[in-house]
Tab-separated table of N, CA, C and O in Angstrom:
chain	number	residue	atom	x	y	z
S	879	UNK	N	-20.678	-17.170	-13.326
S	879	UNK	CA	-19.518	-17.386	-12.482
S	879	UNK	C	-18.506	-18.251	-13.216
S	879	UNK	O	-18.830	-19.181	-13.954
S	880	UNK	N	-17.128	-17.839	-12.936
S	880	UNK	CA	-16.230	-18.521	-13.666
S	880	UNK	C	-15.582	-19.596	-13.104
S	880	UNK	O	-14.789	-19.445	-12.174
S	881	UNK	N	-15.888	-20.839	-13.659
S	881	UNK	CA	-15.541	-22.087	-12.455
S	881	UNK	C	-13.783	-22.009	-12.388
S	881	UNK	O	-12.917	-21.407	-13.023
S	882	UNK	N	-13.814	-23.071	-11.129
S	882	UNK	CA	-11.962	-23.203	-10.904
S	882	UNK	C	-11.998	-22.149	-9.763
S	882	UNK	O	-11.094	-22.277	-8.936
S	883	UNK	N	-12.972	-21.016	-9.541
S	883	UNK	CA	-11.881	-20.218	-8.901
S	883	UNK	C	-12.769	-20.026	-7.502
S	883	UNK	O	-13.994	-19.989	-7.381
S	884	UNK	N	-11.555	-19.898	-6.320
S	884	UNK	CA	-11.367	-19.925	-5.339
S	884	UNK	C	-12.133	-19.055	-4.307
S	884	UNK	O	-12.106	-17.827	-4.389
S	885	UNK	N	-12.702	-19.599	-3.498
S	885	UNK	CA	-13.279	-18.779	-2.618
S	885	UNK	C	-12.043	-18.195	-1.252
S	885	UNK	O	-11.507	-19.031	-0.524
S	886	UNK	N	-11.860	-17.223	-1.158
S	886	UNK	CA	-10.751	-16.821	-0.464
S	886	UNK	C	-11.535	-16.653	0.993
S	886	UNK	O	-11.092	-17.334	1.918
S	887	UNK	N	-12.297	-16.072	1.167
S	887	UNK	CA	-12.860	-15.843	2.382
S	887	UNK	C	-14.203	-16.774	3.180
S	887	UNK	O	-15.281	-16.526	3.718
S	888	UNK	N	-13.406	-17.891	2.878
S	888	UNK	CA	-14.559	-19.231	3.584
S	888	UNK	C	-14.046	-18.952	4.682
S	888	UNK	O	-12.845	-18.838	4.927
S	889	UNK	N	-15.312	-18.779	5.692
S	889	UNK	CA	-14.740	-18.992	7.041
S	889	UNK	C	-14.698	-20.846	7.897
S	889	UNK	O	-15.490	-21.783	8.000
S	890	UNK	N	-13.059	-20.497	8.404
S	890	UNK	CA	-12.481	-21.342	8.826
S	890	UNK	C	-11.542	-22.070	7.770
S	890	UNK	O	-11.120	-23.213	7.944
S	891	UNK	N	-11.358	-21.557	7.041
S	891	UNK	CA	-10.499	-22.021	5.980
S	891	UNK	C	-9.418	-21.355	5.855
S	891	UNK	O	-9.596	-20.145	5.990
S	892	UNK	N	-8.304	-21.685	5.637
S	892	UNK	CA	-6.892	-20.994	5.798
S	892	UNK	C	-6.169	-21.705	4.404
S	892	UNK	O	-5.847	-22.891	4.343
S	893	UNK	N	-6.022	-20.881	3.504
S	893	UNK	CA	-4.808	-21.671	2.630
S	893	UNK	C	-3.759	-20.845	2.708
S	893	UNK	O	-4.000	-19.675	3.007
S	894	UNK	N	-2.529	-21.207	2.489
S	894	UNK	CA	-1.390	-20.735	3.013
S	894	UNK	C	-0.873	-20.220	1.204
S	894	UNK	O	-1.341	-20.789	0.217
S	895	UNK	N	0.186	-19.023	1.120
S	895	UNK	CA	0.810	-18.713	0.398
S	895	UNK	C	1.903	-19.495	-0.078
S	895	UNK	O	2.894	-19.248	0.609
S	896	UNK	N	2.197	-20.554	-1.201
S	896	UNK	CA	3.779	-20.827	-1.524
S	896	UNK	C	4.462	-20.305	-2.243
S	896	UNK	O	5.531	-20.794	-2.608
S	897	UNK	N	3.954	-19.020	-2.684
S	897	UNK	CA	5.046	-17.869	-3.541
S	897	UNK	C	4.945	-16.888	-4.216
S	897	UNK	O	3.851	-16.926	-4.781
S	898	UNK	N	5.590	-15.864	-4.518
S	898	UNK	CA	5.251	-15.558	-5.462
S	898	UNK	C	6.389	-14.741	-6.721
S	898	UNK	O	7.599	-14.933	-6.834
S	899	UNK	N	5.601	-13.915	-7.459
S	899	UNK	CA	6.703	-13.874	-8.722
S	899	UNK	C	6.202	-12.772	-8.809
S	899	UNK	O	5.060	-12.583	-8.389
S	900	UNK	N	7.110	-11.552	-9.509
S	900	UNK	CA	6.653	-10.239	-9.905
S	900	UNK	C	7.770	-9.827	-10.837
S	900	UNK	O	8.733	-10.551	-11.090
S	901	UNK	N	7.563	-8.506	-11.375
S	901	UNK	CA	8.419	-7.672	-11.856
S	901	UNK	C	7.476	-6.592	-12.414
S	901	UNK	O	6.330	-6.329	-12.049
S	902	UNK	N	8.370	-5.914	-13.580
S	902	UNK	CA	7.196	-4.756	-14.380
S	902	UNK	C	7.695	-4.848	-15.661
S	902	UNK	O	8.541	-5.600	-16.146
S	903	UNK	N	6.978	-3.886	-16.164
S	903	UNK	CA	6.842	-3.569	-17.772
S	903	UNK	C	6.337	-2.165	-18.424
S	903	UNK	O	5.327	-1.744	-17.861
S	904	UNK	N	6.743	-1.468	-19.327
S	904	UNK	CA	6.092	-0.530	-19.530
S	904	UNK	C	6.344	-0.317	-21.505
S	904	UNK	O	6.985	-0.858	-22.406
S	905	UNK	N	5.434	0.743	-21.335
S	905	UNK	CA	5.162	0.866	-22.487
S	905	UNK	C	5.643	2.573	-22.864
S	905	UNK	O	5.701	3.463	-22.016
S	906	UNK	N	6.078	2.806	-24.914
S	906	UNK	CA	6.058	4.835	-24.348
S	906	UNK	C	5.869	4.705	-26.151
S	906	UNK	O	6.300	3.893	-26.970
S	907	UNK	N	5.043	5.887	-26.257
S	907	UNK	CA	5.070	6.088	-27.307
S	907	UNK	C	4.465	7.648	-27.537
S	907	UNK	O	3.267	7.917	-27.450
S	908	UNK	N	5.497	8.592	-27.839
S	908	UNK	CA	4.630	9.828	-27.796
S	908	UNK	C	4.022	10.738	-29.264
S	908	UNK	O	3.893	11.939	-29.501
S	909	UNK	N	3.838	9.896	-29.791
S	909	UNK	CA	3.752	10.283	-31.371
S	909	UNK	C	2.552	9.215	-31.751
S	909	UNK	O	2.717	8.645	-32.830
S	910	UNK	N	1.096	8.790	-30.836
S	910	UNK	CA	0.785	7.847	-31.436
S	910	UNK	C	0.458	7.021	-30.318
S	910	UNK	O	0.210	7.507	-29.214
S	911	UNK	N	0.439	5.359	-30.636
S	911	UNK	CA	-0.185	4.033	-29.705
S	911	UNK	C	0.708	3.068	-29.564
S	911	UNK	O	0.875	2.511	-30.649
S	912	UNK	N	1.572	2.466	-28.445
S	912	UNK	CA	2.099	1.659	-28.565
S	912	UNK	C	1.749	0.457	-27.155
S	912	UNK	O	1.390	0.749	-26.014
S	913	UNK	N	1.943	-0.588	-27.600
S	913	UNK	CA	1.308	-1.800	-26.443
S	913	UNK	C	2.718	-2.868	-26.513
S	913	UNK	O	3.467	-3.165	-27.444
S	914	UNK	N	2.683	-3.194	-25.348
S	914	UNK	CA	3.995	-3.845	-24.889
S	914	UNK	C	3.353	-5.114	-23.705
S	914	UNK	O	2.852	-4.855	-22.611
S	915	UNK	N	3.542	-6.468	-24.293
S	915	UNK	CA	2.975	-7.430	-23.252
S	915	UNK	C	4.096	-8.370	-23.008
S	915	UNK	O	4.997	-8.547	-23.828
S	916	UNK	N	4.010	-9.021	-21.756
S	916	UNK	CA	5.486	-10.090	-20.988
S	916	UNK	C	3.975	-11.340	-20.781
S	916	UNK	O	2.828	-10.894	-20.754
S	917	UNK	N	4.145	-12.250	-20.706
S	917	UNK	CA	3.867	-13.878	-21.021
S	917	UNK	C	4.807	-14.457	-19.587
S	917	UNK	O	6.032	-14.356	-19.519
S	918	UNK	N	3.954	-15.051	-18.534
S	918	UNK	CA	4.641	-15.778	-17.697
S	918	UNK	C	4.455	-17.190	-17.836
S	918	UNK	O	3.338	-17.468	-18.273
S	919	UNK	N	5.068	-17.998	-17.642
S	919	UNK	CA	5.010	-19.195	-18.000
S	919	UNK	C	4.456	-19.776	-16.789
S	919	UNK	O	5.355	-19.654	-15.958
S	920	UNK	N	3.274	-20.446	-16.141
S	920	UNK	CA	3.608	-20.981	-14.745
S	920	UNK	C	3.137	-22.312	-14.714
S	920	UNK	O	2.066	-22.539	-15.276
S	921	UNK	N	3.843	-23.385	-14.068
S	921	UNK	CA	3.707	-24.550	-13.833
S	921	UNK	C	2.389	-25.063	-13.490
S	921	UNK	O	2.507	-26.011	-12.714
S	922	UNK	N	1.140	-24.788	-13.783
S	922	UNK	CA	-0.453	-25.398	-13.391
S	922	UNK	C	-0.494	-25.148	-11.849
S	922	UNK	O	-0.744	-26.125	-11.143
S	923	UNK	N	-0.234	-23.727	-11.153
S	923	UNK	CA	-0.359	-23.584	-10.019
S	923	UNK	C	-1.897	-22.486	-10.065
S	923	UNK	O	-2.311	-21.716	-10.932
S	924	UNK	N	-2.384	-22.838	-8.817
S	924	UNK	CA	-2.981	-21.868	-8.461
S	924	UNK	C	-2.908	-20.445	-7.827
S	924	UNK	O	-2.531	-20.170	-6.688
S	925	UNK	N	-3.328	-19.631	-8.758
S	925	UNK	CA	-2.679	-18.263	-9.012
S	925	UNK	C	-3.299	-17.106	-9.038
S	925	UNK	O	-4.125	-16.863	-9.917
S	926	UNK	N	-3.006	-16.280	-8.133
S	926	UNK	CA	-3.882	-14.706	-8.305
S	926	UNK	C	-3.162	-13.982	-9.011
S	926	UNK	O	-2.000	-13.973	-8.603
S	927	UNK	N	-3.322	-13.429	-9.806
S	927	UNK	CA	-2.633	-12.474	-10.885
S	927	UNK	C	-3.180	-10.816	-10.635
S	927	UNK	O	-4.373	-10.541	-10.513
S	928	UNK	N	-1.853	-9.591	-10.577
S	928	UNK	CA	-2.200	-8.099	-10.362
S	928	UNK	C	-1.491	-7.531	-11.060
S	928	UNK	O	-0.366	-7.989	-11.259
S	929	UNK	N	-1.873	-6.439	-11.617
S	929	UNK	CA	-1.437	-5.373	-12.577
S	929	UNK	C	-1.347	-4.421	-11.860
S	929	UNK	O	-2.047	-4.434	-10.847
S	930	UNK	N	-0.707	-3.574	-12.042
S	930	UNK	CA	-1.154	-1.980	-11.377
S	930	UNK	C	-0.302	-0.711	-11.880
S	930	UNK	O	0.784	-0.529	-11.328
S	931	UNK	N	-0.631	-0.002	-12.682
S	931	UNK	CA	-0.227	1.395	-13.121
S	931	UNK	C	0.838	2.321	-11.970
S	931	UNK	O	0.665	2.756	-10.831
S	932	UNK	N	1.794	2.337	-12.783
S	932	UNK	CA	2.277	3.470	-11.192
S	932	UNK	C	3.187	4.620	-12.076
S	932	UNK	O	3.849	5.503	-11.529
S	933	UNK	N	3.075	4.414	-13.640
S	933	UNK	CA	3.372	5.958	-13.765
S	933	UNK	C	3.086	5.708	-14.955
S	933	UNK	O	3.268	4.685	-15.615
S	934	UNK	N	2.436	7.088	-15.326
S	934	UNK	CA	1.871	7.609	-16.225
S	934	UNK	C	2.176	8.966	-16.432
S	934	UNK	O	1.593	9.837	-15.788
S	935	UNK	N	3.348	9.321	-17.574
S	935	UNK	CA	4.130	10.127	-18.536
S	935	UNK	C	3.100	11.070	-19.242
S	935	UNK	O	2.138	10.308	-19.147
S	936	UNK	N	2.712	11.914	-19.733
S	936	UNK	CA	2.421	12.671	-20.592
S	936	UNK	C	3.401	14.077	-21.272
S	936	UNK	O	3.735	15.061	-20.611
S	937	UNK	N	3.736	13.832	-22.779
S	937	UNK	CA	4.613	14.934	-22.950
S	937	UNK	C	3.703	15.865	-23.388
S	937	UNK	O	3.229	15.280	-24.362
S	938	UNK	N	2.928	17.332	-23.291
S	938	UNK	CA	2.293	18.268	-23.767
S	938	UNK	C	1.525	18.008	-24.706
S	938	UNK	O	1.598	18.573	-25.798
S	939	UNK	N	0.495	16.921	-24.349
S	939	UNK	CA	-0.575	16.139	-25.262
S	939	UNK	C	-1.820	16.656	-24.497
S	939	UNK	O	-1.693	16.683	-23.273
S	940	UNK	N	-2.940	17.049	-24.983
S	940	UNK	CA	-3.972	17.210	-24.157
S	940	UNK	C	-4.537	15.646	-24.495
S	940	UNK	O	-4.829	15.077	-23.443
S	941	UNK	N	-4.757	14.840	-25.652
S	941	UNK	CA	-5.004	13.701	-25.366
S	941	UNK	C	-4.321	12.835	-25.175
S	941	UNK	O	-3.290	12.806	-25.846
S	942	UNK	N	-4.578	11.678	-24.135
S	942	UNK	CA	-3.081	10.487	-23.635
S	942	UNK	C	-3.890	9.735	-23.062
S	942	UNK	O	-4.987	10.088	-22.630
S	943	UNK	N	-3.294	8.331	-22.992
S	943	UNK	CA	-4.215	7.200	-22.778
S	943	UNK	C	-2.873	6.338	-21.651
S	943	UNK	O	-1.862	5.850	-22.158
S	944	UNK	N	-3.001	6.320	-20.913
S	944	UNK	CA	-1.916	5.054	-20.412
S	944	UNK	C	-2.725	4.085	-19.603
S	944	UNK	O	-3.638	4.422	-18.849
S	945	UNK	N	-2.311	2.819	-19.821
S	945	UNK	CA	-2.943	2.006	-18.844
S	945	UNK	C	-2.621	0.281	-19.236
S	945	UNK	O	-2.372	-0.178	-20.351
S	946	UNK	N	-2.726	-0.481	-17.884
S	946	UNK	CA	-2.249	-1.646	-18.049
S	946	UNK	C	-3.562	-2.706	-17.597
S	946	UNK	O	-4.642	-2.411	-17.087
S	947	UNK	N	-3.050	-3.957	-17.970
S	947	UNK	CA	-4.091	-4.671	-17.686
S	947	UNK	C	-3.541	-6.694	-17.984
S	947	UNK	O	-2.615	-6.922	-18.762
S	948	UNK	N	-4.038	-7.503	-17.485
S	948	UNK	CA	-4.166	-8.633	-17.652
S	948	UNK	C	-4.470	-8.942	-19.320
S	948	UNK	O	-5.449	-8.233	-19.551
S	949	UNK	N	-4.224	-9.423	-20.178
S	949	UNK	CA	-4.803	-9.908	-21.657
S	949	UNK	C	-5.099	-11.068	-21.969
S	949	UNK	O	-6.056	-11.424	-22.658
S	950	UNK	N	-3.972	-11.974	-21.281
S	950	UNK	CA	-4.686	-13.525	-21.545
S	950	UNK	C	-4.226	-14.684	-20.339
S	950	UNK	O	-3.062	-15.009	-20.106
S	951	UNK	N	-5.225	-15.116	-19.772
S	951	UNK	CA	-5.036	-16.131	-18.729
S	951	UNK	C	-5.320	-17.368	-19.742
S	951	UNK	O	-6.046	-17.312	-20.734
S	952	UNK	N	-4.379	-18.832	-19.143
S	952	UNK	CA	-4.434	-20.032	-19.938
S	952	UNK	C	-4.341	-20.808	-18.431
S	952	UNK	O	-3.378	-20.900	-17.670
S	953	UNK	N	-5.871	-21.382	-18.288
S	953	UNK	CA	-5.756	-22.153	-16.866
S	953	UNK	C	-6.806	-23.266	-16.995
S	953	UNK	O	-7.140	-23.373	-18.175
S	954	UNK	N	-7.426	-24.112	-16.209
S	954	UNK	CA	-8.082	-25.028	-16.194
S	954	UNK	C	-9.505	-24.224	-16.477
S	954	UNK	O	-10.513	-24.919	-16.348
S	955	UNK	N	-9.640	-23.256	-16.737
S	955	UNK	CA	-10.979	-22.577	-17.260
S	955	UNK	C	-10.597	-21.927	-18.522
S	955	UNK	O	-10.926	-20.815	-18.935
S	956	UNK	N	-9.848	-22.814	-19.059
S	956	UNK	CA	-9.711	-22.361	-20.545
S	956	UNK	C	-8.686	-21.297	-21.171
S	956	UNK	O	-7.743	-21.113	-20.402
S	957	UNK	N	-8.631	-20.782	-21.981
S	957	UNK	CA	-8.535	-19.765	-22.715
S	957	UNK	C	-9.037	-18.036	-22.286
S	957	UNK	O	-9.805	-17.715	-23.194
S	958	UNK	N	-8.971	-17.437	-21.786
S	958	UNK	CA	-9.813	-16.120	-21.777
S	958	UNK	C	-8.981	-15.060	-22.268
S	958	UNK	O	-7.851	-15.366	-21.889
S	959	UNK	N	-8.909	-13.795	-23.014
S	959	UNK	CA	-7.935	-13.018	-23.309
S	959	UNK	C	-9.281	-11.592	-23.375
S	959	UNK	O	-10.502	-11.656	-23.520
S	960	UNK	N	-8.537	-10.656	-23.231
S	960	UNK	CA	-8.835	-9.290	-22.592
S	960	UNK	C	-8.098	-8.316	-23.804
S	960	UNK	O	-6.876	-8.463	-23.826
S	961	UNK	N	-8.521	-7.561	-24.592
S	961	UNK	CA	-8.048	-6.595	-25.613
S	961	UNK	C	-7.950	-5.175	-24.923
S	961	UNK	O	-8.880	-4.499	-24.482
S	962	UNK	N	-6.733	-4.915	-24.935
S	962	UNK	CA	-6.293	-3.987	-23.814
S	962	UNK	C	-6.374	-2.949	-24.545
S	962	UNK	O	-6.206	-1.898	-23.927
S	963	UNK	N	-6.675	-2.815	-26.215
S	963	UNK	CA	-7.024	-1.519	-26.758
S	963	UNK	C	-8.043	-1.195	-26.687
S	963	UNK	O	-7.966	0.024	-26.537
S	964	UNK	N	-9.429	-1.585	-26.695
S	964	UNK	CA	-10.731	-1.683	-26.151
S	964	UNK	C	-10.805	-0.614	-25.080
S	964	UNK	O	-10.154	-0.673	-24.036
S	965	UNK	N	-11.736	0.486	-25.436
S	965	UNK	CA	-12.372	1.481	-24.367
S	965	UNK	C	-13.267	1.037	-23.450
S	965	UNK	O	-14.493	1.021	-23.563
S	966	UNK	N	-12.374	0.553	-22.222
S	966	UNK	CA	-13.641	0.492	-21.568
S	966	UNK	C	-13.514	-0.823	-20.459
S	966	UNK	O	-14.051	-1.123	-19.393
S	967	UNK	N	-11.893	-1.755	-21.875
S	967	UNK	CA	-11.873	-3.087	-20.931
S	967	UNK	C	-10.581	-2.812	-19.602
S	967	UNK	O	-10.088	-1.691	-19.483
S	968	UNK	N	-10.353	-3.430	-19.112
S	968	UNK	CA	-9.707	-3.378	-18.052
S	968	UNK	C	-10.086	-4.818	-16.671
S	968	UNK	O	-11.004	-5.047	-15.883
S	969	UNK	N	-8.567	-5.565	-17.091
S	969	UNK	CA	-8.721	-6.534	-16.355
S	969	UNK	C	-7.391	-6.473	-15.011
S	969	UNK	O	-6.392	-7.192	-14.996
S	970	UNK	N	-7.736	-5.459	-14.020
S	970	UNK	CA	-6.258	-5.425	-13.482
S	970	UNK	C	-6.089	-6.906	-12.400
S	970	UNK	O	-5.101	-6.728	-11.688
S	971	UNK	N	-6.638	-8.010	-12.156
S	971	UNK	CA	-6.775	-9.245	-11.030
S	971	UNK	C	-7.291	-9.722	-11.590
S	971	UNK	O	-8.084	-9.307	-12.436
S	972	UNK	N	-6.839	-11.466	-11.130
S	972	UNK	CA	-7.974	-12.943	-11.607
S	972	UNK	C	-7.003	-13.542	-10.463
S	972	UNK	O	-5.957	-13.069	-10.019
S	973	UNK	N	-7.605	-14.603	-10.166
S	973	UNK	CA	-7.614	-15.684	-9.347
S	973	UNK	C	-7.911	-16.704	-10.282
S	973	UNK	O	-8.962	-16.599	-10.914
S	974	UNK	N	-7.069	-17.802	-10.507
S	974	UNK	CA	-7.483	-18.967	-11.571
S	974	UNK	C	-6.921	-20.143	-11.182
S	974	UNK	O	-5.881	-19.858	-10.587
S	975	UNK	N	-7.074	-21.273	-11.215
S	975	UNK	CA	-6.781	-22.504	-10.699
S	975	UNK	C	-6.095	-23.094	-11.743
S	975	UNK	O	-6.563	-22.972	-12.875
S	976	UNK	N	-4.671	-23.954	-11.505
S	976	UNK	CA	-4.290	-24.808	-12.330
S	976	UNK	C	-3.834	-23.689	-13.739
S	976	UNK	O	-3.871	-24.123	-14.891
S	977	UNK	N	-3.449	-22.345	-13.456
S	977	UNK	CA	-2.904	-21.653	-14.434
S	977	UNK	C	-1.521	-22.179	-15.258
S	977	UNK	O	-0.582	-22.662	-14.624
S	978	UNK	N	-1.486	-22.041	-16.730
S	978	UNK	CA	-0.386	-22.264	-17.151
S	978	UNK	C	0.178	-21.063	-17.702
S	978	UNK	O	1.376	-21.121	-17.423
S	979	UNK	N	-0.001	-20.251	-18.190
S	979	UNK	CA	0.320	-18.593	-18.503
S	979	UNK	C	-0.466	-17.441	-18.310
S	979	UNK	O	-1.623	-17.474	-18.729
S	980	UNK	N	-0.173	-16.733	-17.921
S	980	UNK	CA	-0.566	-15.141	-17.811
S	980	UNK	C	0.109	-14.354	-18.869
S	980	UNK	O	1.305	-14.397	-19.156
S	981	UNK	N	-0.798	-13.645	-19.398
S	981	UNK	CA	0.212	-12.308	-20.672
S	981	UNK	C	-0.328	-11.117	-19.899
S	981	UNK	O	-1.531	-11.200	-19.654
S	982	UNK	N	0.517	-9.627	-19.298
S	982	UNK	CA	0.033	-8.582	-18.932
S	982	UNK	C	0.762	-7.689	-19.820
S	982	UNK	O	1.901	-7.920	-20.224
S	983	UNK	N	-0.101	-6.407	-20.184
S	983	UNK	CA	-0.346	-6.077	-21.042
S	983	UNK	C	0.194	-4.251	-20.688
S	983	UNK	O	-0.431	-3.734	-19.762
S	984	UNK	N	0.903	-3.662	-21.141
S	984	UNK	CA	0.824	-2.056	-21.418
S	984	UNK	C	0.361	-0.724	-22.148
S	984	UNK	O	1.348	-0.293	-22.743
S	985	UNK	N	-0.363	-0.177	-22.281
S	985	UNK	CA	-0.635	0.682	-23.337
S	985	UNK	C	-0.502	1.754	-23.272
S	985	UNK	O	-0.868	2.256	-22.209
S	986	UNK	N	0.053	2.643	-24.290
S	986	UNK	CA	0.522	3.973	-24.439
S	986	UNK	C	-0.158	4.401	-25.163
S	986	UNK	O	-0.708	3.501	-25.797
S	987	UNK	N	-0.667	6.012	-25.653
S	987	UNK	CA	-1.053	6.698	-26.703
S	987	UNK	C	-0.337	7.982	-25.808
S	987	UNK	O	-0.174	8.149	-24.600
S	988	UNK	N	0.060	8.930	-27.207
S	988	UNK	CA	1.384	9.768	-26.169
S	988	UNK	C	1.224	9.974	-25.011
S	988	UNK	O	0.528	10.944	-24.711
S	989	UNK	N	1.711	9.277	-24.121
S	989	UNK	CA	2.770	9.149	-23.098
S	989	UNK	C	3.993	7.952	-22.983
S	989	UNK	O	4.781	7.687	-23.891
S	990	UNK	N	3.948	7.299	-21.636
S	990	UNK	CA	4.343	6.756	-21.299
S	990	UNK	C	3.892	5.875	-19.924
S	990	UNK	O	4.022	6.426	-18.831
S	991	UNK	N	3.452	4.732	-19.985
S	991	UNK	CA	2.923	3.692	-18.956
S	991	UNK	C	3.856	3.012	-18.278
S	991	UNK	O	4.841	2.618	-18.903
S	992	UNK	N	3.769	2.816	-17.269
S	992	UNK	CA	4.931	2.136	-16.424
S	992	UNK	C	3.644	0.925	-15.742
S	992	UNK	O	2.529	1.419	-15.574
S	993	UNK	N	3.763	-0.097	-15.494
S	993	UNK	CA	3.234	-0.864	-14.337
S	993	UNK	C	3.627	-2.110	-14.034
S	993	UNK	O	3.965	-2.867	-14.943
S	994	UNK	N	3.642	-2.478	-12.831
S	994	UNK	CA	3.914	-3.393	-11.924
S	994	UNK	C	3.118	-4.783	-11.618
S	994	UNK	O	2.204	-4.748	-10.795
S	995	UNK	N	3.496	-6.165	-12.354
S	995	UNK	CA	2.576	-6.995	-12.266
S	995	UNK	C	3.564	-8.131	-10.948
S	995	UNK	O	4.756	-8.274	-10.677
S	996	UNK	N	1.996	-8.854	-10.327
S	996	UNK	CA	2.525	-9.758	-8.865
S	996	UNK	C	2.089	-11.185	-9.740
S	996	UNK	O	1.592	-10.974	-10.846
S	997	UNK	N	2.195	-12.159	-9.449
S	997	UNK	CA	1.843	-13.537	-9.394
S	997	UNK	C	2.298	-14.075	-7.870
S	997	UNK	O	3.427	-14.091	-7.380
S	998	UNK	N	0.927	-14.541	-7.250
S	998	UNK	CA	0.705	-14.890	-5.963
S	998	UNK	C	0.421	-16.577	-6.124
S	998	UNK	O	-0.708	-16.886	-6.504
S	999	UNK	N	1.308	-17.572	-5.877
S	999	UNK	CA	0.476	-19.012	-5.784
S	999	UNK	C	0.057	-19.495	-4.688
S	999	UNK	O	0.630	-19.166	-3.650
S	1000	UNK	N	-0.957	-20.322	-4.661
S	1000	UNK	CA	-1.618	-21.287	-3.777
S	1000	UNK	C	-1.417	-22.841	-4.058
S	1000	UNK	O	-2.315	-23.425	-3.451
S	1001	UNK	N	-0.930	-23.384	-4.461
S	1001	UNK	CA	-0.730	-24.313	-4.977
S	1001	UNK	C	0.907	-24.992	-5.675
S	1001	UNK	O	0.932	-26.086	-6.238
């Protein structure tokens, strides 16, 4: 278990939302592999972090790879980073306490990846 992080569903416990932050990012490369990552900066808040794919391009490739993911959380549990070229990894959520950056991550092999990342704080 990865310490720092939050039990959301204690009963009788209520923590309230104070914000949050989003946008997107994508990636295209149809000749090949291309990866495209954005770095949020956040003030040592406590933070749920989401990725999520919402379009995926293919130009007349029978093979194509698109997909997004979390790569590196920097929070009171350290260091952790996620290699988004890796078959197999896939980090789309974390919940982390006392976060200072999030990097989310895009990857293409011909197509084109589109996805949508949230930052939710508690803190």
């Amino acid at each position: 278990m990865i310490p720092n992080r939050l039990e959301l569903r204690q009963p009788g416990v209520s923590v309230p939302v104070t914000g949050q932050q989003g946008s997107w990012l994508w990636a295209r490369d149809f000749d090949g592999i291309f990866t495209h990552t954005v770095t949020v900066q956040v003030a040592n808040r406590d933070t749920f972090a989401e990725i999520a794919l919402f379009d995926d391009r293919a130009m007349d490739k029978e093979l194509h790879v698109a997909k997004c993911a979390i790569t590196q959380i920097v929070s009171a549990s350290g260091v952790e980073n996620w290699d988004i070229g890796l078959t197999g990894v896939f980090n789309p959520n974390a919940f982390r306490r006392n976060v200072t950056s999030i990097t989310f991550g895009a990857l293409a092999t011909n197509s084109r990846a589109a996805a949508r990342w949230t930052l939710t704080f508690w803190s």
